[in-house]
Coordinates of C-alpha atoms in Angstrom, one line a residue:
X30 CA 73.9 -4.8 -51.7
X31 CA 73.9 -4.6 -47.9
X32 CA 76.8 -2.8 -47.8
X33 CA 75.4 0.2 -49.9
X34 CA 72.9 1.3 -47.0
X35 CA 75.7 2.2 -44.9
X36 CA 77.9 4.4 -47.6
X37 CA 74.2 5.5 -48.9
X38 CA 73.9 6.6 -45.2
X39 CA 77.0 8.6 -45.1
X40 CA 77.2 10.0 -48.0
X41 CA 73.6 11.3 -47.4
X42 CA 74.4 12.9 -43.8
X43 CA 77.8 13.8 -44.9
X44 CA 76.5 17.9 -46.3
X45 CA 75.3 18.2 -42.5
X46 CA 77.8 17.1 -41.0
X47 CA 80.4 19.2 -43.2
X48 CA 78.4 22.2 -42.3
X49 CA 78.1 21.6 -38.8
X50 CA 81.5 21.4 -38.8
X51 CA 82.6 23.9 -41.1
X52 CA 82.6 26.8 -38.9
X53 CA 85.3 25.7 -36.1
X54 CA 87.3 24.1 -38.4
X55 CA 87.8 27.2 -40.4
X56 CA 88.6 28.9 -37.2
X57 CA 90.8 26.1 -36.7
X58 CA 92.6 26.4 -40.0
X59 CA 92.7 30.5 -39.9
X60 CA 94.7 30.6 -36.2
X61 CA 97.0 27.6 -36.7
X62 CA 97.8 28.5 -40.4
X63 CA 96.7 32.1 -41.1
X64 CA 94.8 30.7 -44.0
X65 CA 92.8 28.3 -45.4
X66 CA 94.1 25.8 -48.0
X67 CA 92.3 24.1 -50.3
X68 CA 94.0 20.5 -50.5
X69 CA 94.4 20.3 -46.5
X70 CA 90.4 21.1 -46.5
X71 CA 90.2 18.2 -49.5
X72 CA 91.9 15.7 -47.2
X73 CA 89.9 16.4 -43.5
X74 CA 86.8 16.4 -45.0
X75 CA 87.2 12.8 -47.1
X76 CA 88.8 11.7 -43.7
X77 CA 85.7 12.8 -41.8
X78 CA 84.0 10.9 -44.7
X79 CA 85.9 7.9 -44.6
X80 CA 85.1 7.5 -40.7
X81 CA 81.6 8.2 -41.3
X82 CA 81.1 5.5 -44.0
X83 CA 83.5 2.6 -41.6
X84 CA 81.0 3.8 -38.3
X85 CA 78.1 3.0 -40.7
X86 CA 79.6 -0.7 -42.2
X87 CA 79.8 -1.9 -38.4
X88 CA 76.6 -0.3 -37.6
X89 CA 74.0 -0.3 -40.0
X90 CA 71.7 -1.5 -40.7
X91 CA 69.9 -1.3 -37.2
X92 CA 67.6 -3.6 -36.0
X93 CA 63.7 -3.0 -36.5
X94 CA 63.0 -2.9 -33.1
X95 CA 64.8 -2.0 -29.3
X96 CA 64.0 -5.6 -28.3
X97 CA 66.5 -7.4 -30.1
X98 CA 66.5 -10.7 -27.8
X99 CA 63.0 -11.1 -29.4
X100 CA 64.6 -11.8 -32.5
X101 CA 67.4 -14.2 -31.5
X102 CA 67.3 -17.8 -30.3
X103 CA 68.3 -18.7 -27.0
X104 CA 72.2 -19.4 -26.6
X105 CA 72.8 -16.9 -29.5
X106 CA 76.9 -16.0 -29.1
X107 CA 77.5 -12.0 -28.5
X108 CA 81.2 -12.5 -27.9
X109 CA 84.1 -14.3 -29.9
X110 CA 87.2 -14.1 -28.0
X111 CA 89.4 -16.6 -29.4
X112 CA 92.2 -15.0 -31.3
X113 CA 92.4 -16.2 -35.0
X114 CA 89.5 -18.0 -35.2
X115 CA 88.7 -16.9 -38.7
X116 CA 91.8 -18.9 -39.4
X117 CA 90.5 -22.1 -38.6
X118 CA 87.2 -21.0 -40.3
X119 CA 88.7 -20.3 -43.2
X120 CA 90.7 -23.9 -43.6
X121 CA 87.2 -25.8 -42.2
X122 CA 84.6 -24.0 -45.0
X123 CA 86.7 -23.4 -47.9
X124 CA 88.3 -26.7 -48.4
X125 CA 91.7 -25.0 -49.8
X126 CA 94.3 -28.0 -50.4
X127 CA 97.9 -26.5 -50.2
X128 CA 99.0 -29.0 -53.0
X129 CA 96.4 -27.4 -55.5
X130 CA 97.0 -23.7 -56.4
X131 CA 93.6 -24.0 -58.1
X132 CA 91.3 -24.2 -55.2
X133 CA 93.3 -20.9 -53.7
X134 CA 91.2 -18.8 -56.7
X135 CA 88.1 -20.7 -55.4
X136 CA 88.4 -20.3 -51.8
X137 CA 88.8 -16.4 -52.6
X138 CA 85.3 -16.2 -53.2
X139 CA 84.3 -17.8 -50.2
X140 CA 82.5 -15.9 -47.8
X141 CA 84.8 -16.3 -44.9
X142 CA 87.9 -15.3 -46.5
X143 CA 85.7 -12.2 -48.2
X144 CA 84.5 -11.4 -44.5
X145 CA 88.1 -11.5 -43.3
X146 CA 89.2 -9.2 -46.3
X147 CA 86.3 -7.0 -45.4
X148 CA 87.9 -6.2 -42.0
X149 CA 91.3 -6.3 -42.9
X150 CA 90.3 -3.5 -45.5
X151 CA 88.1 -1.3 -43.5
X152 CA 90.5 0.8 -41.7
X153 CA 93.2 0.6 -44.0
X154 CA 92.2 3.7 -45.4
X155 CA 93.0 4.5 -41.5
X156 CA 97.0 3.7 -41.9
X157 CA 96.9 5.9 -45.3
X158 CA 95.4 8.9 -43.4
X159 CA 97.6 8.8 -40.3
X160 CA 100.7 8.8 -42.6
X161 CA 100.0 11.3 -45.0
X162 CA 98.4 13.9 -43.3
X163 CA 98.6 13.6 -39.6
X164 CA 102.4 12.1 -40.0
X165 CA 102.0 9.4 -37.6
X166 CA 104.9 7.2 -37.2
X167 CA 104.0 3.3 -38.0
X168 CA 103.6 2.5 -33.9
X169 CA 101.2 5.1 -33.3
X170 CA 99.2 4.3 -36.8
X171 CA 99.0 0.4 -35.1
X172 CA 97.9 1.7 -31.6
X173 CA 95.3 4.6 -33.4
X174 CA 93.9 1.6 -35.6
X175 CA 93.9 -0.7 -32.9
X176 CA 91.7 1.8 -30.3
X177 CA 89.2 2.9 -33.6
X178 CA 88.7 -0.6 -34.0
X179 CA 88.2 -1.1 -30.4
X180 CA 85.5 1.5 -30.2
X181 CA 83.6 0.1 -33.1
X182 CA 83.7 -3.4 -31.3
X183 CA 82.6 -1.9 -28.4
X184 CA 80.0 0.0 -29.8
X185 CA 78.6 -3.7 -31.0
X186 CA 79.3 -5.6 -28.1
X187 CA 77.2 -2.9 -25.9
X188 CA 74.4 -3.2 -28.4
X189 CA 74.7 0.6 -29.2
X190 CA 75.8 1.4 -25.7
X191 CA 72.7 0.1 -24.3
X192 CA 70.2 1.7 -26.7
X193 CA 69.0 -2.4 -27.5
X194 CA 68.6 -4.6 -24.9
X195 CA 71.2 -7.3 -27.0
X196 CA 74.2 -6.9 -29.4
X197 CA 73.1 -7.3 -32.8
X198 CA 76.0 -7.7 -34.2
X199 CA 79.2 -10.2 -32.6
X200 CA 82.1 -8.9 -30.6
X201 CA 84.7 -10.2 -32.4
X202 CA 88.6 -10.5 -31.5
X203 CA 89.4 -11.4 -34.8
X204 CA 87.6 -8.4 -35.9
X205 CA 90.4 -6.1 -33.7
X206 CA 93.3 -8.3 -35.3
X207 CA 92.2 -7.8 -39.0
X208 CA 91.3 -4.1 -38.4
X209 CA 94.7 -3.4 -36.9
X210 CA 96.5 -5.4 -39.8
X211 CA 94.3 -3.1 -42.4
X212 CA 95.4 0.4 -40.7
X213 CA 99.3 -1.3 -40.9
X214 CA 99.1 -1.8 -44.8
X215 CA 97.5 1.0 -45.5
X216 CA 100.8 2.6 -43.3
X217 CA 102.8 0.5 -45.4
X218 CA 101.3 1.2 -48.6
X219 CA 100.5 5.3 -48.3
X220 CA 103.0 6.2 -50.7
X221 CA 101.1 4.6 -53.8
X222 CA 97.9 6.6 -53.4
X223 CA 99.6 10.0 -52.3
X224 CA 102.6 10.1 -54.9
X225 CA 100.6 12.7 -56.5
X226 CA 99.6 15.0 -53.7
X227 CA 102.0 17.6 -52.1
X228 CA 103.7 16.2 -48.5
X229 CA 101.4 17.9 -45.5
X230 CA 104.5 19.7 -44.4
X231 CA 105.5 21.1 -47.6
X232 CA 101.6 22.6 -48.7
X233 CA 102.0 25.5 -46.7
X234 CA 106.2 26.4 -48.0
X235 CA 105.1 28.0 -50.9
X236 CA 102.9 30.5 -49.3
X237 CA 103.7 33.8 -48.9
X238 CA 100.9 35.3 -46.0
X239 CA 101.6 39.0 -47.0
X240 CA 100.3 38.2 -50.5
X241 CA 97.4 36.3 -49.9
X242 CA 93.7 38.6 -50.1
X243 CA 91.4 37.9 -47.1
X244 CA 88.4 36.2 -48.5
X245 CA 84.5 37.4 -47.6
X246 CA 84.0 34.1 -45.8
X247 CA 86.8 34.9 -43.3
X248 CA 85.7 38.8 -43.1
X249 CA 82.0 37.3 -43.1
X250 CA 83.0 35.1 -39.8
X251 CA 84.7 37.5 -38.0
X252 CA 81.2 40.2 -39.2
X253 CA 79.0 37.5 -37.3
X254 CA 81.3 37.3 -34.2
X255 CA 81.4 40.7 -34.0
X256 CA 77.4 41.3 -34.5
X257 CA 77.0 38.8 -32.3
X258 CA 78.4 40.8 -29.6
X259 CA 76.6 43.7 -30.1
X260 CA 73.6 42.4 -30.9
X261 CA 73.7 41.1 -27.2
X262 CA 74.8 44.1 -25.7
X263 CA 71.9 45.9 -27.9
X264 CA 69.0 43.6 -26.2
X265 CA 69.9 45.3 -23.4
X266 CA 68.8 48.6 -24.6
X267 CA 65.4 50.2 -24.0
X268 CA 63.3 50.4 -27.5
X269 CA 63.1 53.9 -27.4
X270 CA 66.3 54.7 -27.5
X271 CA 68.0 51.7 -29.5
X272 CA 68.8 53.5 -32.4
X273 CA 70.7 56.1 -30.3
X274 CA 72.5 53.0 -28.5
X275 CA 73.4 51.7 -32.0
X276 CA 75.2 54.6 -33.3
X277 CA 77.4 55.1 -30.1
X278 CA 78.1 50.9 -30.0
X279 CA 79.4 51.0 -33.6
X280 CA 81.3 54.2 -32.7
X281 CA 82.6 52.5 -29.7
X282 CA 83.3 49.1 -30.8
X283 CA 84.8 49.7 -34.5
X284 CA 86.7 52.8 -34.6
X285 CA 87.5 53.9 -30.6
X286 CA 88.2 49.9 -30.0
X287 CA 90.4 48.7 -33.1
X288 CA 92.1 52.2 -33.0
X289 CA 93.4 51.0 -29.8
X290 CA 93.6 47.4 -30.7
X291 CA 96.0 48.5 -34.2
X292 CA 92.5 46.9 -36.4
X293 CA 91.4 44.8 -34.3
X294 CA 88.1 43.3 -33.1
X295 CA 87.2 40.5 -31.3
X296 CA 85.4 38.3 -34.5
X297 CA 88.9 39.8 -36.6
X298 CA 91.2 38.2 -34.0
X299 CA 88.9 34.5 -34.0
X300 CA 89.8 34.6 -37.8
X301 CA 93.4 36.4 -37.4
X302 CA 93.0 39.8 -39.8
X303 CA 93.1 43.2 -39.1
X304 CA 92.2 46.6 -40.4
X305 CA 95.1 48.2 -41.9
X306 CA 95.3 51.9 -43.7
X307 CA 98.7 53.6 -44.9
X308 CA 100.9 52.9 -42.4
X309 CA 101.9 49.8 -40.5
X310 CA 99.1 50.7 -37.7
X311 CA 95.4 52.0 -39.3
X312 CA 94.5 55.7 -37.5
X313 CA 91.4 56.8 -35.7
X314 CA 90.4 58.9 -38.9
X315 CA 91.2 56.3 -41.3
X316 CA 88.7 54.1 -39.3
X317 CA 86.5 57.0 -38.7
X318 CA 85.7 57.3 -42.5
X319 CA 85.9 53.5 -43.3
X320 CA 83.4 52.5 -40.4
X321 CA 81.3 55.8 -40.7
X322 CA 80.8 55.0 -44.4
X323 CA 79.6 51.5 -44.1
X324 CA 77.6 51.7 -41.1
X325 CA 75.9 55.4 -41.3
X326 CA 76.3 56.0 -44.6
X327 CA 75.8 52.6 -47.2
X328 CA 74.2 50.6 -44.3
X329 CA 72.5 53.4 -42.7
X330 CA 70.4 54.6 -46.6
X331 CA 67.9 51.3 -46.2
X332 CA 67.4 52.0 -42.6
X333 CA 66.4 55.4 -43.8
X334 CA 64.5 54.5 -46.5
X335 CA 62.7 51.7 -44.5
X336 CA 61.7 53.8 -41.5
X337 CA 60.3 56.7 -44.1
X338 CA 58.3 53.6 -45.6
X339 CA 57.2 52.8 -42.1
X340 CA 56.0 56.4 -41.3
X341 CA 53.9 56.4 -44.4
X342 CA 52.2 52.8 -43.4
X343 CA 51.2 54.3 -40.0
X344 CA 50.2 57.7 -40.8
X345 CA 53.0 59.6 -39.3
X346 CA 53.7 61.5 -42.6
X347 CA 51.5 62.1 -45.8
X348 CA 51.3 58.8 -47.7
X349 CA 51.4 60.2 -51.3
X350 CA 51.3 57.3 -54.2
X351 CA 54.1 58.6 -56.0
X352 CA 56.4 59.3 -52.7
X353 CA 55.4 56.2 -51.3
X354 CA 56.5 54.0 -55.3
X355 CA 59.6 56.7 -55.7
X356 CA 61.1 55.4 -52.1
X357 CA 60.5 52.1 -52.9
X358 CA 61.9 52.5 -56.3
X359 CA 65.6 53.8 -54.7
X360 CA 65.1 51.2 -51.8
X361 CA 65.0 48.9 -54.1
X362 CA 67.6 50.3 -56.6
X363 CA 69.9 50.9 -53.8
X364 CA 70.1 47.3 -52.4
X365 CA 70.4 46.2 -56.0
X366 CA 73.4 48.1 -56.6
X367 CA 74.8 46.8 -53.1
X368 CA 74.4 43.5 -54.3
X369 CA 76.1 43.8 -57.7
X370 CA 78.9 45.6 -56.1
X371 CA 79.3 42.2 -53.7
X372 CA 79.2 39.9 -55.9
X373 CA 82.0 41.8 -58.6
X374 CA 84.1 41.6 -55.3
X375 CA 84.0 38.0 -55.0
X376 CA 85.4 37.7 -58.4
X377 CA 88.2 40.3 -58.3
X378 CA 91.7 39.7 -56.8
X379 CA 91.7 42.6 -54.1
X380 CA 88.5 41.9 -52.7
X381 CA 88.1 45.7 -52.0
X382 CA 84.9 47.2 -51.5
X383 CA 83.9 51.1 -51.8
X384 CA 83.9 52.2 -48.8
X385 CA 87.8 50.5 -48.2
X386 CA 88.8 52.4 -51.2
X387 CA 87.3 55.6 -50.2
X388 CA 88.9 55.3 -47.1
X389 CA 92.3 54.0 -47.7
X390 CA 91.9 50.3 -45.4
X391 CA 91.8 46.9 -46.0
X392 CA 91.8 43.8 -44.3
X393 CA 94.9 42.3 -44.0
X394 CA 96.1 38.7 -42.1
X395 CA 97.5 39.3 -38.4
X396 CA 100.8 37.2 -38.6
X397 CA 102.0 37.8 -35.5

C-alpha cells in the first residue's frame, strides 16, 4: 500500500504537468514535423508519466520533518557500496536450498528477492521507451538507464540535495546494478509490448502535409504569439489615442507584413502555417479583405456595441430603456452567433471560417 502514494502522487500532478508542458511541445512537434500526431503525443506523454511515477517510488513518501537525524539512531548506514550485496542477502534470509525446487516458489515471496525485483523492474519500462520511440541502440539504452538510475541514487544519498539534513532513504550500488539490468530487459523485450503500435519512423510515411487542415489549436497558438506582440507594442501607446494605434498595428502587422512575408507572421512561423489565397503567394488585397473583415468588421461590431453601451452608462448619449435593452439584445445575439459559427468549425473538415471564405484564404502548413 506504500507504493500507491507515489503513483497516487503522479497521477494527481500529471494534468499540470501535461499542461505546463503542452505548449512547447506542440511547438516542438509543429516545426520538426509540420504536424501533430496523435500516437507520438500518446507515447511522450505516458513517457513523461512513467518518469514521474519512478521519481516518486524512490522519493516518496518524505519524511515528516527537515530534521531527519532526529529520527534515526546513531551509526544508521546512508551508503551501501558493495556490489551484489543483495546477492548474499538473498541466499542468507530466504533459506533457498538449490537441491529443492520447492523452496525457489517460497523464497519468491521473500521480501529481499521482491525488493530486488522491485528495482530490477523500475526502469525497465526505461529500455522499452528508448527502443521504441527514441530508437536507442542497446549500449546507449544501458548507459541512459545507468545515469537515470544514478540521478535517483543521488537524489537519495544527498537527502533531496540537501533539503534534509540526512538521507532518508540508502544509497545503494546494488540499486544502480538492478536498475541498469531493468532498462536492458526492457531493451531486450520491447518488441512484445509494441508489436501493435506503428515503428516511430514509419508514423509519419503515410502523411501527406498538403492534405492535412490546420487545426484551431495551432491557428489559436500562433493568435496568442501574435497578440502577444502587439499587445506589448500597444502598452506603449498613450490612452487617448489607443484605438487609433490599434487600427494602424493590425493594418501594419497582418496585411502590409505577411504581404511581404508570402502569409506570414511571427506566431504563424512558431507553429509553421501560412496565409494562403488563389495563387501560390496570398496578395495585399486578398489579405486586405480577410484581415479587414475579422478585425474591423466581425471583431470590431462588439467593440462598437460595447463602447455605445459605455456612452449610455456615463451619460455621453441619451440613455433610453429600449436603446439601451435593443443594443444589448444584438451584443448579445451577435457573440452568440460568433460562437456557434466556432464551434460548427471545429467539427467540419476544412476548418474555414467566414471571413476566409469571403475572402478567398486559408491557413495552410509552411513546408519549406
Amino acid at each position: 500500500m506504500v507504493h500507491l502514494i507515489p503513483l497516487k502522487t503522479a497521477f494527481l500532478l500529471f494534468p499540470i504537468v501535461a499542461l505546463i508542458i503542452s505548449l512547447p511541445f506542440m511547438i516542438y512537434q509543429y516545426r520538426k514535423y509540420k504536424y501533430f500526431n496523435r500516437i507520438r503525443a500518446l507515447v511522450i506523454y505516458s513517457f513523461i508519466l512513467f518518469l514521474m511515477s519512478a521519481f516518486f517510488l524512490v522519493i516518496l513518501p518524505l519524511p515528516s520533518t527537515r530534521d531527519v537525524a532526529s529520527l534515526q539512531k546513531p551509526g544508521t548506514q546512508h551508503y551501501q557500496l558493495v556490489p551484489f550485496q543483495f546477492v548474499k542477502d538473498f541466499i542468507r534470509e530466504t533459506k533457498v536450498e538449490v537441491s529443492h525446487p520447492l523452496t525457489y516458489i517460497k523464497a519468491l515471496k521473500e521480501p529481499e528477492f521482491l525488493q530486488a525485483a522491485f528495482n530490477a523492474i523500475l526502469l525497465l519500462p526505461l529500455g522499452v521507451y528508448l527502443r521504441y520511440h527514441f530508437n536507442k541502440g542497446l549500449k546507449a539504452t544501458v548507459i541512459i538507464t545507468f545515469l537515470t538510475s544514478l540521478f535517483f541514487e543521488i537524489t537519495q544519498g544527498t537527502a533531496l540535495y540537501g533539503y534534509y539534513n540526512a538521507p532518508y532513504r540508502l544509497f545503494d550500488v546494488d540499486d544502480l546494478i538492478l536498475n541498469t539490468l531493468g532498462g536492458f530487459l526492457g531493451y531486450i523485450i520491447a518488441p512484445l509490448f509494441t508489436f501493435f503500435l506503428p515503428k516511430a519512423e514509419d508514423i509519419d510515411k503515410s502523411i501527406k502535409l498538403n492534405d492535412l487542415s490546420v487545426s484551431f489549436i495551432r491557428r489559436g497558438i500562433a493568435f496568442f504569439i501574435d497578440w502577444t506582440i502587439l499587445s506589448i507594442i500597444l502598452n506603449f501607446i498613450s490612452g487617448d489615442i489607443k484605438w487609433i494605434g490599434r487600427i494602424v498595428l493590425i493594418f501594419i502587422y497582418f496585411i502590409v507584413v505577411q504581404s511581404i512575408t508570402k502569409g506570414k507572421t511571427l506566431g504563424k512561423s512558431v507553429v509553421k502555417i501560412k496565409v494562403k489565397g488563389k495563387g501560390n503567394n496570398v496578395t495585399f488585397k486578398e489579405l486586405f479583405i480577410r484581415y479587414g473583415l475579422l478585425y474591423y468588421v466581425i471583431l470590431g461590431i462588439p467593440s462598437i456595441l460595447n463602447y455605445l453601451i459605455q456612452l449610455q452608462n456615463i451619460g455621453e448619449i441619451p440613455s433610453f430603456a429600449y436603446l439601451y435593452i435593443g443594443i444589448f439584445i444584438i451584443y448579445g445575439g451577435y457573440i452568440i452567433l460568433l460562437i456557434i459559427h466556432f464551434i460548427a468549425n471545429i467539427f467540419s473538415k476544412n476548418k474555414v471560417l467566414i471571413y476566409e471564405k469571403i475572402s478567398k484564404t486559408k491557413n495552410v502548413i509552411d513546408t519549406n
